[in-house]
mmCIF file of C-alpha atoms and ligand atoms in Angstrom:
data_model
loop_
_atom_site.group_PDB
_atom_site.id
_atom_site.type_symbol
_atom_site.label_atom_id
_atom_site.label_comp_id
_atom_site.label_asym_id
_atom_site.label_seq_id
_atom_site.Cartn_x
_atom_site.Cartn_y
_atom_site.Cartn_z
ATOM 1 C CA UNK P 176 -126.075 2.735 -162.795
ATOM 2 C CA UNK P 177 -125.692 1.893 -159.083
ATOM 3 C CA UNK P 178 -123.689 -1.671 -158.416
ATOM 4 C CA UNK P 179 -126.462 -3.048 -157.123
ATOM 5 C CA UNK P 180 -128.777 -2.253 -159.701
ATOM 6 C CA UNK P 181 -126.489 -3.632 -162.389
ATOM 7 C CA UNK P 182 -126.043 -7.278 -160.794
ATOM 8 C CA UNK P 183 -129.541 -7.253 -160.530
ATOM 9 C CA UNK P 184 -130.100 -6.593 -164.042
ATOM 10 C CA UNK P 185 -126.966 -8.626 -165.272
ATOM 11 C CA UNK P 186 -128.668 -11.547 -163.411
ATOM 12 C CA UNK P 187 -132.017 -11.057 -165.236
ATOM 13 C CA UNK P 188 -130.029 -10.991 -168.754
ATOM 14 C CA UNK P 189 -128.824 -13.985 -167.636
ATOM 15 C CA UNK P 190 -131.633 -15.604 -166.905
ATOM 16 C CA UNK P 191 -132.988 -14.776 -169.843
ATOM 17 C CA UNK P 192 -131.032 -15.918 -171.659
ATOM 18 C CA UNK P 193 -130.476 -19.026 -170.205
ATOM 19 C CA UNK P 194 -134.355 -19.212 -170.587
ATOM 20 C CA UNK P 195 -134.505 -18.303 -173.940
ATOM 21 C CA UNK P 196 -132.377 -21.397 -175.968
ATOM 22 C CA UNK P 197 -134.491 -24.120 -174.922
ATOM 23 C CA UNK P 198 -137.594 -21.936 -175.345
ATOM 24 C CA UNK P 199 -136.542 -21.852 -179.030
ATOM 25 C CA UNK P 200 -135.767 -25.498 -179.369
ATOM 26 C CA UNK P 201 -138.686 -26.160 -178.315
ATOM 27 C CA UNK P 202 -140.352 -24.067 -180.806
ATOM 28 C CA UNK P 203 -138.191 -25.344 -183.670
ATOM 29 C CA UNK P 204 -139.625 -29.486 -183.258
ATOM 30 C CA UNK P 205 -138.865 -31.809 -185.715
ATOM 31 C CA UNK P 206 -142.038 -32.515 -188.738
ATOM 32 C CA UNK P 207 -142.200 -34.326 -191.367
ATOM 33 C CA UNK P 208 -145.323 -33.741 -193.622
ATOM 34 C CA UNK P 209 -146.822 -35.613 -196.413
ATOM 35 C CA UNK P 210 -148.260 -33.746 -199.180
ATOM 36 C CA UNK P 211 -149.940 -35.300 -202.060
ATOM 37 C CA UNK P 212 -150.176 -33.033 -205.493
ATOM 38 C CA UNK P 213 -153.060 -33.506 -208.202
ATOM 39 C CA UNK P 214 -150.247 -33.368 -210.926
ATOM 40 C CA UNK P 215 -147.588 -35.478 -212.585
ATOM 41 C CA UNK P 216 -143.887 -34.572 -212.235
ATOM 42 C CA UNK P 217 -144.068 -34.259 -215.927
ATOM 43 C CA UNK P 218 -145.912 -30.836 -215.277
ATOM 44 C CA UNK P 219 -142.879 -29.190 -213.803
ATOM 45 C CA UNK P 220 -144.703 -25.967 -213.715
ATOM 46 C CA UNK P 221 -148.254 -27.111 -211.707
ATOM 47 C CA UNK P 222 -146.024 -29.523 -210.272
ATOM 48 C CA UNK P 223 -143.145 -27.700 -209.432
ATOM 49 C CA UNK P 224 -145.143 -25.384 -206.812
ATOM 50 C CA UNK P 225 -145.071 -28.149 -204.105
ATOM 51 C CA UNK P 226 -141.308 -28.421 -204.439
ATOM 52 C CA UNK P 227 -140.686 -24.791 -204.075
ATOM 53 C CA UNK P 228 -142.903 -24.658 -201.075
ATOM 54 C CA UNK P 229 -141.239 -27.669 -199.676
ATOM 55 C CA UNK P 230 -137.889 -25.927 -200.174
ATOM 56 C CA UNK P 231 -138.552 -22.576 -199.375
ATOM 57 C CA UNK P 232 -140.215 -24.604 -195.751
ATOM 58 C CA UNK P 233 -137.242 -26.670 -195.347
ATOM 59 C CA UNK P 234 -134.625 -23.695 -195.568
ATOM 60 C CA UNK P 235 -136.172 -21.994 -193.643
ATOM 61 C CA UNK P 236 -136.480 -24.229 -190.582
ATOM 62 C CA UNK P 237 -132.871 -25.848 -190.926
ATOM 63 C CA UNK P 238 -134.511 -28.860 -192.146
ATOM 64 C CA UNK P 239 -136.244 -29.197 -189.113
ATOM 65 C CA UNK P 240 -140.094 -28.959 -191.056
ATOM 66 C CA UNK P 241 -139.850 -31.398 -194.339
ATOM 67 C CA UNK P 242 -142.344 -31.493 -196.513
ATOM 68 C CA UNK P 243 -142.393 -34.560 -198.611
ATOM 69 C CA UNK P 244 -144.007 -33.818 -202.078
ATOM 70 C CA UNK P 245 -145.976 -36.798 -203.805
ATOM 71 C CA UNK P 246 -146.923 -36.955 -207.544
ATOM 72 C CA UNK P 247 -150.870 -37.810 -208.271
ATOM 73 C CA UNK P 248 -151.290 -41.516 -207.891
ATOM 74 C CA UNK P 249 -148.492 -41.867 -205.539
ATOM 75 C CA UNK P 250 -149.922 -41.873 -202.113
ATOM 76 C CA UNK P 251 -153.841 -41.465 -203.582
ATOM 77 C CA UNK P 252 -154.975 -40.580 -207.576
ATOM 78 C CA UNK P 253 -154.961 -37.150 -208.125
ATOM 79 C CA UNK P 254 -158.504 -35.847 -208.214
ATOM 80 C CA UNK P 255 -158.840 -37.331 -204.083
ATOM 81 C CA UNK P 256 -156.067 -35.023 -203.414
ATOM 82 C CA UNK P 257 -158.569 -33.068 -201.383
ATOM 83 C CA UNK P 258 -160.303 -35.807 -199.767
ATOM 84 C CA UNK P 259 -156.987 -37.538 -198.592
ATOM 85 C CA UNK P 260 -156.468 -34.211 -196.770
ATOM 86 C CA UNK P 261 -160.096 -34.226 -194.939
ATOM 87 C CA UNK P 262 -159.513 -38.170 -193.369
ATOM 88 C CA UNK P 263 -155.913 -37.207 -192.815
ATOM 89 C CA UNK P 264 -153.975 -39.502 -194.809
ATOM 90 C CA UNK P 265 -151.635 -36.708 -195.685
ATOM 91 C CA UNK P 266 -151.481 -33.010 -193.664
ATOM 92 C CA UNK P 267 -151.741 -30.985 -196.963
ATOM 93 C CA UNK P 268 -151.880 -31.144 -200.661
ATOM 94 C CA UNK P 269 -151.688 -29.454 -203.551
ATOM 95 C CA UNK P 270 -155.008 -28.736 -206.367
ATOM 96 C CA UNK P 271 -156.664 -26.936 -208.295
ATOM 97 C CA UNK P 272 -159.947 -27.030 -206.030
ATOM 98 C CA UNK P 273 -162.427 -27.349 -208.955
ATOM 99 C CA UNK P 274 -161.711 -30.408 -209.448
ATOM 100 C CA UNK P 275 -164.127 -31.102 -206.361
ATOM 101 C CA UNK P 276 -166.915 -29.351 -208.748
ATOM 102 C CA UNK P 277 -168.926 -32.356 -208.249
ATOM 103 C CA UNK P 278 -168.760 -32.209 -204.451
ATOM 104 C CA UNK P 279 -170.110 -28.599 -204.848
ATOM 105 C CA UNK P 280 -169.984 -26.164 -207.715
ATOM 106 C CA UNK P 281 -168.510 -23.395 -205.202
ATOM 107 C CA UNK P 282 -165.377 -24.852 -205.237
ATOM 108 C CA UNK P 283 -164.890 -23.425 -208.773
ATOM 109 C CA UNK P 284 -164.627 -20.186 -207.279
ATOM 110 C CA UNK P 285 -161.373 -21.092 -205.782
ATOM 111 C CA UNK P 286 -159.755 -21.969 -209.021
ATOM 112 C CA UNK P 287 -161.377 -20.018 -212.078
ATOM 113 C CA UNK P 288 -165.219 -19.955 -213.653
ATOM 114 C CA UNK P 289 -166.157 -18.753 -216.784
ATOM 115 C CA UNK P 290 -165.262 -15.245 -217.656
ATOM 116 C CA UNK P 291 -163.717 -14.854 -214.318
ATOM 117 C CA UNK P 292 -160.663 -12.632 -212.664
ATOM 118 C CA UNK P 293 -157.645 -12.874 -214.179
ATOM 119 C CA UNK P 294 -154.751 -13.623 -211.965
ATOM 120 C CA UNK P 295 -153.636 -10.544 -210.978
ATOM 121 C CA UNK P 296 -157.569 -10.068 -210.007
ATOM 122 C CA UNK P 297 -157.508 -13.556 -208.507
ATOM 123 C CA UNK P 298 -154.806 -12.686 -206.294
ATOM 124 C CA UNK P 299 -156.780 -9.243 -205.006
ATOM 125 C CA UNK P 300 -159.672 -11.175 -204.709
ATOM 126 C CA UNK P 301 -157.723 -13.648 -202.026
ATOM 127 C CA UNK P 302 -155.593 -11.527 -200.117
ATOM 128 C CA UNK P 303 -157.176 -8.156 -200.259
ATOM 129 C CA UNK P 304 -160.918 -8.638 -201.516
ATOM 130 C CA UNK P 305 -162.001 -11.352 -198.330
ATOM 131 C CA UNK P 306 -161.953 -14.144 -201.276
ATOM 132 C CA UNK P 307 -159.999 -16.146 -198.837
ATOM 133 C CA UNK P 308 -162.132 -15.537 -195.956
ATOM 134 C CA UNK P 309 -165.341 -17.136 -197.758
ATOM 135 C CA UNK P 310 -163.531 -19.855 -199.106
ATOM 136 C CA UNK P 311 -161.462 -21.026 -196.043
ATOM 137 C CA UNK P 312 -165.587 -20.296 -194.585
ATOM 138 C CA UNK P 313 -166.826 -22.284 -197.173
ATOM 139 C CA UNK P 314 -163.765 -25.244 -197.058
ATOM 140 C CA UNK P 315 -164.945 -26.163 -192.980
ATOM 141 C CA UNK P 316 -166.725 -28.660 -193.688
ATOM 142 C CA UNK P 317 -164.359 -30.597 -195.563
ATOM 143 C CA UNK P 318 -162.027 -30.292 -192.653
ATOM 144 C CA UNK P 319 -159.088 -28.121 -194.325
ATOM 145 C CA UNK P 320 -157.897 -24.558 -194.640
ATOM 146 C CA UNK P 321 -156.714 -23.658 -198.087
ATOM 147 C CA UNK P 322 -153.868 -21.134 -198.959
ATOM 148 C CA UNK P 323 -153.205 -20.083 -202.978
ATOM 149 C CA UNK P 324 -150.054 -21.783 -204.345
ATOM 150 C CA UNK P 325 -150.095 -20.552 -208.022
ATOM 151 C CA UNK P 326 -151.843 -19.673 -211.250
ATOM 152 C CA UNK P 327 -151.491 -20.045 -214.742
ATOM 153 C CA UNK P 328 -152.482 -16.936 -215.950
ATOM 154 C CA UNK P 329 -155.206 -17.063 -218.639
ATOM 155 C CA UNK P 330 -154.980 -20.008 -220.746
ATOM 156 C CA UNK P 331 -155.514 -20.849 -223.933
ATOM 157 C CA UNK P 332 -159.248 -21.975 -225.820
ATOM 158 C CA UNK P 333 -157.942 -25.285 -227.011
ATOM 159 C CA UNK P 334 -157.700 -27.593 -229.804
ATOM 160 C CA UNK P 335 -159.857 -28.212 -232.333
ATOM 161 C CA UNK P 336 -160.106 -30.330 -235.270
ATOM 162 C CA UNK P 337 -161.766 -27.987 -237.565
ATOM 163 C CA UNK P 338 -162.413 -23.835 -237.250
ATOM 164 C CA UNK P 339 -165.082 -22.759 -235.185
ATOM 165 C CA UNK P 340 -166.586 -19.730 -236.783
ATOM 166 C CA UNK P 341 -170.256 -19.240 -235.392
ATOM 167 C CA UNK P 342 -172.229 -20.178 -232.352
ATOM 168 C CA UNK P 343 -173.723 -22.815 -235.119
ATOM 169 C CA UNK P 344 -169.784 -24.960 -234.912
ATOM 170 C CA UNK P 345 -170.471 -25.619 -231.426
ATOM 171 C CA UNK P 346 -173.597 -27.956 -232.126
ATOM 172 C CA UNK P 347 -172.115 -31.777 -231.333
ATOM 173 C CA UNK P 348 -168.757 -30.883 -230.947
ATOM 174 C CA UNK P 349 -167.566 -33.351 -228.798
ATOM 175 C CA UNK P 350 -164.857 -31.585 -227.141
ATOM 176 C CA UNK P 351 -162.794 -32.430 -223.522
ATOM 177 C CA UNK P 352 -163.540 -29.764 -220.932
ATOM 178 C CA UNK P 353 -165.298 -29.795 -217.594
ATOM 179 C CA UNK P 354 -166.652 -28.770 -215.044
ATOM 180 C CA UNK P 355 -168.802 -25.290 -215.156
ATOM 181 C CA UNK P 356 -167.000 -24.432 -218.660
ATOM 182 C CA UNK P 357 -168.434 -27.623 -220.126
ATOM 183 C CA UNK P 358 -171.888 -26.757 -218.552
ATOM 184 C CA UNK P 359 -171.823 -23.814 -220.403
ATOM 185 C CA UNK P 360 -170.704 -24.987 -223.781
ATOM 186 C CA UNK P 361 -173.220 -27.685 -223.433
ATOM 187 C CA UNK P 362 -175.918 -24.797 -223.173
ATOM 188 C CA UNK P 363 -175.023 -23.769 -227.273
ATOM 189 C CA UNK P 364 -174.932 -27.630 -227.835
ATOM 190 C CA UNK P 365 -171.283 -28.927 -227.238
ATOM 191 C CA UNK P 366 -170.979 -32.123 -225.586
ATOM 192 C CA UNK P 367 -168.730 -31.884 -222.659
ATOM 193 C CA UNK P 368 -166.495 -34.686 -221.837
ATOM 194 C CA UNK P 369 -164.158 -35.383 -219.333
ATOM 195 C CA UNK P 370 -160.986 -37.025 -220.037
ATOM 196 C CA UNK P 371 -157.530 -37.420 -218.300
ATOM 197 C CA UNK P 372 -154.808 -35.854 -219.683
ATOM 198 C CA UNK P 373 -152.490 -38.687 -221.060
ATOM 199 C CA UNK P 374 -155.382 -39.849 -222.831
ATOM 200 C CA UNK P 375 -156.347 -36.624 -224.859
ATOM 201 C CA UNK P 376 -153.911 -36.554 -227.087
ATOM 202 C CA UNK P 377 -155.533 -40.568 -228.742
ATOM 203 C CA UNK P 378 -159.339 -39.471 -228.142
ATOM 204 C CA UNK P 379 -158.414 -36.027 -230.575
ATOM 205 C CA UNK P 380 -156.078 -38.195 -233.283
ATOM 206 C CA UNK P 381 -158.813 -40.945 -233.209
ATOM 207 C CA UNK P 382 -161.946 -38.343 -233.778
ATOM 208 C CA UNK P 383 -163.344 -39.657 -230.892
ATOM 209 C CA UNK P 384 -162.968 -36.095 -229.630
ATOM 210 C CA UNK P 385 -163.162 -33.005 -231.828
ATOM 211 C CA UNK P 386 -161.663 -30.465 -229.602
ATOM 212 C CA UNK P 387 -160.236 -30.788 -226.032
ATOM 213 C CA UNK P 388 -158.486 -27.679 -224.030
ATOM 214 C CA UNK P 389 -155.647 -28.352 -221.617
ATOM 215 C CA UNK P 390 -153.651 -25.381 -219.998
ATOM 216 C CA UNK P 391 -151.771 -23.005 -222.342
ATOM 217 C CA UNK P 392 -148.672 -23.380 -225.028
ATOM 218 C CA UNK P 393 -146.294 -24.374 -222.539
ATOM 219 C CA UNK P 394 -148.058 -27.769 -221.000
ATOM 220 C CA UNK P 395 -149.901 -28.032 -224.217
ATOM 221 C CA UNK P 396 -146.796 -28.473 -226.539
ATOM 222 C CA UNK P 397 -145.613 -30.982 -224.508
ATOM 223 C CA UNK P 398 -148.888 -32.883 -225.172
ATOM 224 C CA UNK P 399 -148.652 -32.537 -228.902
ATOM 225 C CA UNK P 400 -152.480 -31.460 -229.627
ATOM 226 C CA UNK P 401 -150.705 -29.347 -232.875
ATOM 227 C CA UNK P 402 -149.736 -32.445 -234.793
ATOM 228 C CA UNK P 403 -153.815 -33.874 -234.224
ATOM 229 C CA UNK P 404 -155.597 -30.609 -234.237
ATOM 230 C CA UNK P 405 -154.417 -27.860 -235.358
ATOM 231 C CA UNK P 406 -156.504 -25.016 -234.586
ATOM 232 C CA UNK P 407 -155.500 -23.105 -231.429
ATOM 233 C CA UNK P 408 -157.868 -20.942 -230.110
ATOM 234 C CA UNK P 409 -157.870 -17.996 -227.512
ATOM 235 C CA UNK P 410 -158.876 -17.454 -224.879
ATOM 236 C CA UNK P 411 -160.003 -19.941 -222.763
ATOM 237 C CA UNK P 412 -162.211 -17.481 -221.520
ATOM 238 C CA UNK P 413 -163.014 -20.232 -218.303
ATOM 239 C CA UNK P 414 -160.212 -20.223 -217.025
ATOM 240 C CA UNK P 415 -158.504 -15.983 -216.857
ATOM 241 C CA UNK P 416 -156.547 -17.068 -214.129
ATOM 242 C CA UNK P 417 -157.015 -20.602 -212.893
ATOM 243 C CA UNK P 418 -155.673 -20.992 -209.392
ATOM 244 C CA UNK P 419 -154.211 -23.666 -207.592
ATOM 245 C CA UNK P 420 -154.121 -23.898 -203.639
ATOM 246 C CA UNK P 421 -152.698 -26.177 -200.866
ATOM 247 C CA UNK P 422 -154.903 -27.327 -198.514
ATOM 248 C CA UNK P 423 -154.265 -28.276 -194.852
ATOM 249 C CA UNK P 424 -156.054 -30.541 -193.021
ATOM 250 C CA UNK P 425 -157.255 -27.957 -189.844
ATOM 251 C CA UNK P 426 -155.919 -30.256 -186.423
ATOM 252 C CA UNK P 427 -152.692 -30.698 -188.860
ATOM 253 C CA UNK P 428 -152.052 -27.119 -189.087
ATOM 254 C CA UNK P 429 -153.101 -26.417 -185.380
ATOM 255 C CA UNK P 430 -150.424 -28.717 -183.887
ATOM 256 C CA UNK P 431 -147.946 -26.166 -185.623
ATOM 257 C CA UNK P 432 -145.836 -24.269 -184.030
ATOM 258 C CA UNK P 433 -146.879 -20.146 -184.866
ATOM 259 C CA UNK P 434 -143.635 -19.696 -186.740
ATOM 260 C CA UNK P 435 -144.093 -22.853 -188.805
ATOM 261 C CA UNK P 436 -147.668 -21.822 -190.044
ATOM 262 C CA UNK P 437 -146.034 -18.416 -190.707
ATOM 263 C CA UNK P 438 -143.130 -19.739 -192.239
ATOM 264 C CA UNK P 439 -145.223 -22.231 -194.206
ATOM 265 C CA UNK P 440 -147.873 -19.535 -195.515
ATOM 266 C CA UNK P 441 -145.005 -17.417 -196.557
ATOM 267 C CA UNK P 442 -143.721 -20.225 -198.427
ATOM 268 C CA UNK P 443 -147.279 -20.898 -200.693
ATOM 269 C CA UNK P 444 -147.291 -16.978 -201.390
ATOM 270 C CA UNK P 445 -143.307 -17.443 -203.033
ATOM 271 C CA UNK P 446 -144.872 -20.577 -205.021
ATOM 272 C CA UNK P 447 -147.969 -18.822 -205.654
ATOM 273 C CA UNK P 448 -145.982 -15.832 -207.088
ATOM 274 C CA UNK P 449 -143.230 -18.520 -208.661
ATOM 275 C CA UNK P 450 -146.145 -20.559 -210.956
ATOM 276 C CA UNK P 451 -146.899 -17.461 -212.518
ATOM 277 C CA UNK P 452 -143.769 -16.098 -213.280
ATOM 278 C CA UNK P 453 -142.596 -19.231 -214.791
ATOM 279 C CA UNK P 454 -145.791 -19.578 -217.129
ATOM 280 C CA UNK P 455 -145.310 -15.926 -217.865
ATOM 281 C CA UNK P 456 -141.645 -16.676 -218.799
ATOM 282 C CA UNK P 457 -141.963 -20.159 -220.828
ATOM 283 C CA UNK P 458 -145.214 -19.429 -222.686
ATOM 284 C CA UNK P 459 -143.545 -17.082 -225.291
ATOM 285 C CA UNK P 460 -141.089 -19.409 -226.422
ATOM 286 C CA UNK P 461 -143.123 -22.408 -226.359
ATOM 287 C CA UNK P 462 -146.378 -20.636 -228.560
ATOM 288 C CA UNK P 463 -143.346 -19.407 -231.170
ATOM 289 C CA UNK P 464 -142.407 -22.895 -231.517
ATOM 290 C CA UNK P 465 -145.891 -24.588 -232.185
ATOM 291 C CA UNK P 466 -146.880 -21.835 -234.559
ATOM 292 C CA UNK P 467 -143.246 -21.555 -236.430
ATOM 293 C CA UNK P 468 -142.254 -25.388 -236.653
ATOM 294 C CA UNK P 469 -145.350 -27.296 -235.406
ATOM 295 C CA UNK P 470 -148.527 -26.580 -237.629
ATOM 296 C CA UNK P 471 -150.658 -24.588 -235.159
ATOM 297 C CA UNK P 472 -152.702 -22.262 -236.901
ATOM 298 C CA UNK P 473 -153.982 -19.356 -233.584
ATOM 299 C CA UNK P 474 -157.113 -18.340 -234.073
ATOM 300 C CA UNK P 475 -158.839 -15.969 -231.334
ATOM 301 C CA UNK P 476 -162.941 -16.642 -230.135
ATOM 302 C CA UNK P 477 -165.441 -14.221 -232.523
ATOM 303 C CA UNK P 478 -166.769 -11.634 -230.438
ATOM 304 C CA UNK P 479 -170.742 -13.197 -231.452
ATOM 305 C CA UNK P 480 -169.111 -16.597 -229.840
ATOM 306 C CA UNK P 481 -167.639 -14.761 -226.951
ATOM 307 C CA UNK P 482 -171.055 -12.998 -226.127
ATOM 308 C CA UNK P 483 -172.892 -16.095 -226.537
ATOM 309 C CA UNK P 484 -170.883 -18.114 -224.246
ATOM 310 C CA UNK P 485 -171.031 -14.797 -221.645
ATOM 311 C CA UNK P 486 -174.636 -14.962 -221.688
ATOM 312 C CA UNK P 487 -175.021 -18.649 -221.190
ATOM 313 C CA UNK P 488 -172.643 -18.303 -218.637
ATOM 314 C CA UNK P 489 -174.344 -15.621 -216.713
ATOM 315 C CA UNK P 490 -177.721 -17.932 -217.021
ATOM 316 C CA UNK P 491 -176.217 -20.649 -215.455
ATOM 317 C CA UNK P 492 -174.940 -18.704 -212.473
ATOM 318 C CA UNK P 493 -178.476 -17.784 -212.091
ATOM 319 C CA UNK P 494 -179.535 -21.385 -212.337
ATOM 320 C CA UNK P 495 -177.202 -22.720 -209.719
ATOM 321 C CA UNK P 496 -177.848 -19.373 -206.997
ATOM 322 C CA UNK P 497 -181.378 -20.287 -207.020
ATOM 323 C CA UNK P 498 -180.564 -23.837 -205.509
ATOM 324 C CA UNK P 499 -177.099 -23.631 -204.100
ATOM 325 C CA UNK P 500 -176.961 -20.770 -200.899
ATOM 326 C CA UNK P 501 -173.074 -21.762 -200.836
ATOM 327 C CA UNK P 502 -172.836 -20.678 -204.989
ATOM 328 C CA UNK P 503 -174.866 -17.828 -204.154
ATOM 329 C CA UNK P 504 -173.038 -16.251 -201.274
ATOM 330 C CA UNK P 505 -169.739 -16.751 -203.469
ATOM 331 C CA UNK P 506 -170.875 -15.675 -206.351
ATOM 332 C CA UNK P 507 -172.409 -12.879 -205.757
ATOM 333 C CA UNK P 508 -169.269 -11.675 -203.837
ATOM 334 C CA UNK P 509 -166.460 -12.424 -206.519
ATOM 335 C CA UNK P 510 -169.040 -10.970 -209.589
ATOM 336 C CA UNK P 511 -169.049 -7.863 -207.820
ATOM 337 C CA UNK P 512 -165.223 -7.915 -207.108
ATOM 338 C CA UNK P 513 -164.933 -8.429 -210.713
ATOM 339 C CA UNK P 514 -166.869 -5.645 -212.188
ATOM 340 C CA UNK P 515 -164.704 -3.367 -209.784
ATOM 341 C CA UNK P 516 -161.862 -4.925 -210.768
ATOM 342 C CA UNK P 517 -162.484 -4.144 -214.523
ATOM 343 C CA UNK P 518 -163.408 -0.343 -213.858
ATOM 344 C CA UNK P 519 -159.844 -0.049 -212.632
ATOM 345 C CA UNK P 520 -157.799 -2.404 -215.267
ATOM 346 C CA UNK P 521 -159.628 -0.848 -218.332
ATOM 347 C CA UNK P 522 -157.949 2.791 -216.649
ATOM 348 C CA UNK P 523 -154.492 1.894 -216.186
ATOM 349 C CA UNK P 524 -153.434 -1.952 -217.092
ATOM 350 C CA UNK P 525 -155.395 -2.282 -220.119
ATOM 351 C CA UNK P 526 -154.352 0.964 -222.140
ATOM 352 C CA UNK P 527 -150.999 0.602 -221.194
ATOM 353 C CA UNK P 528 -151.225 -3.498 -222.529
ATOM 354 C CA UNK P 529 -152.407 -2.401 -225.689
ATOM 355 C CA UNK P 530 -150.648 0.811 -226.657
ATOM 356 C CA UNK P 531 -147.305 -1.732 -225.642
ATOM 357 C CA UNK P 532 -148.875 -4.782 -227.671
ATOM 358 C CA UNK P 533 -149.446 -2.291 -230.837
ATOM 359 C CA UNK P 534 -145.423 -0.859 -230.504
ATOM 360 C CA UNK P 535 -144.291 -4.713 -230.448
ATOM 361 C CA UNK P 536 -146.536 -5.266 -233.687
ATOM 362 C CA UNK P 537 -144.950 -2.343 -235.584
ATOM 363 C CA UNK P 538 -141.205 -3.754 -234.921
HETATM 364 CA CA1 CA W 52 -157.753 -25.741 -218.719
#
């Protein structure tokens, strides 16, 4: 390289450079977010999502984007989660967004509906299936964009008082569940109710209630349902892989800098992935102890009550499509997701599952 030439590009590197530092300073500003959760601490798993996104945000930036994580009830109850997001009391939370159902039924989709994907499905569905497309489509109006942050796998039927054998055990059984699950149940002649957690566990010891579903063994045990009802049935066949998502209210996320809303949708996919993984992990331990030392006798759906509760089901997703375009649209998509899904588990996933599950029976 000629002298010349060389000063000349020396004196663009420096330049540059010199450029460059507050260019990145600038890009780095100091935030501090507010996010409310749906959930009590006491939940560490449902819970524990916001912290590790709020961790995983804050490492990330050098501290520079904080992310203060509310319980439910702290900053608003926990079921306005969502709606503290749309006026902008807080930039984000975190929910599971069927707990809007009331709002609109198509919110369900974003969390679980009965018979369902699973989570692994879910997850396809969101990233790779253009489930996240509709919904963030579908979530405009309420001012937010939504990104998945967790899943509990499938959970567990419940609690009940007394064994459910036929269709015919379902007729005035009180029993705490809600949204489009309790529609359905109501259909064979349950009686949906809807009750907050902490006061579940009185409601089944009273009789007030005769059943009431929660989550799955881990957040269950904690409750105690085994010493008040001991029957614990599988699988809650609403909820195959009930999501949970943060949602962002949209001028909130716009003021961010591009690497903060990258750094910050990196960080719900680790707590997305991180829910799972510790449900996956805990559950085992936690379904040995309430069937070894606390009482609960398991006891899996009959295949006439699983087929009734499909078909009722599949009539009221009918129902709602004729009146609800949003429902429709959704619908329509994730059912066909689903079948597709289920061509390729029942291939690989499932015969691998059960020829495993049948070698762990034998010892
Ligand atoms: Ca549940």
């Amino acid at each position: 390289m000629k002298r010349r030439q060389f000063v000349q590009a020396a004196g663009l590197g420096v330049a540059a450079a010199a450029l460059a530092k507050p260019a990145i300073a600038q890009s780095a500003p100091e935030v501090k977010w507010r996010l409310t959760s749906s959930f009590p601490k006491s939940l560490d798993t449902i819970y524990g999502a916001a912290e590790t996104l709020s961790k995983a945000v804050a490492e990330a930036t050098d501290n520079k984007f904080q992310i203060q994580v509310f319980a439910g009830g702290e900053i608003v109850p926990g079921l306005q989660a969502a709606d503290a997001v749309t006026n902008g009391t807080v930039e984000m939370c975190h929910t599971a967004p069927y707990y809007y159902f009331g709002k609109d039924p198509t919110f369900a989709f974003a969390t679980a509906v009965p018979f369902g994907l699973n989570s692994r499905q879910q997850n396809a569905w969101f990233y790779h299936g253009g489930g996240l497309d509709l919904i963030n489509e579908f979530f405009k109006p309420y001012n937010f964009i939504s990104l998945p942050g967790g899943n509990t796998g499938t959970q567990m039927g419940g609690w009940f008082r007394k064994e459910i054998k036929t269709i015919e055990d379902f007729k005035g059984l009180k029993m705490r569940i809600g949204g489009l699950a309790g529609k359905v149940l109501a259909k064979l002649g349950a009686v949906p109710q809807q009750i907050a957690g902490g006061d579940i566990y009185p409601a089944l010891e009273k009789g007030t209630i005769d059943a009431a579903e929660w989550v799955g063994p881990y957040d269950d045990e904690k409750l105690g349902f085994n010493k008040v009802a001991p029957f614990y049935y599988y699988p809650g066949w609403w909820e195959g892989g009930a999501a949970l998502h943060f949602f962002i209210n949209n001028a909130k996320w716009a003021e961010l800098p591009k690497a903060y809303q990258s750094i910050l949708t990196s960080a719900a996919a680790q707590a997305n992935v991180d829910m799972q993984a510790k449900y996956d992990a805990r559950n085992p331990a936690a379904v040995k102890r309430l069937v070894q030392t606390g009482g609960a006798q398991l006891r899996p759906f009959s295949p006439e009550i699983m087929e009734a509760c499909y078909k009722a089901a599949t009539e009221l997703y009918a129902e709602i499509s004729a009146t609800n375009e949003n429902f429709k649209k959704m619908h329509d998509a994730y059912m066909a997701f689903r079948n597709d899904e289920y061509l390729w588990f029942q291939i690989g996933e499932y015969t691998y599952d059960n020829f495993m599950i049948r070698q762990r029976a034998k010892g």
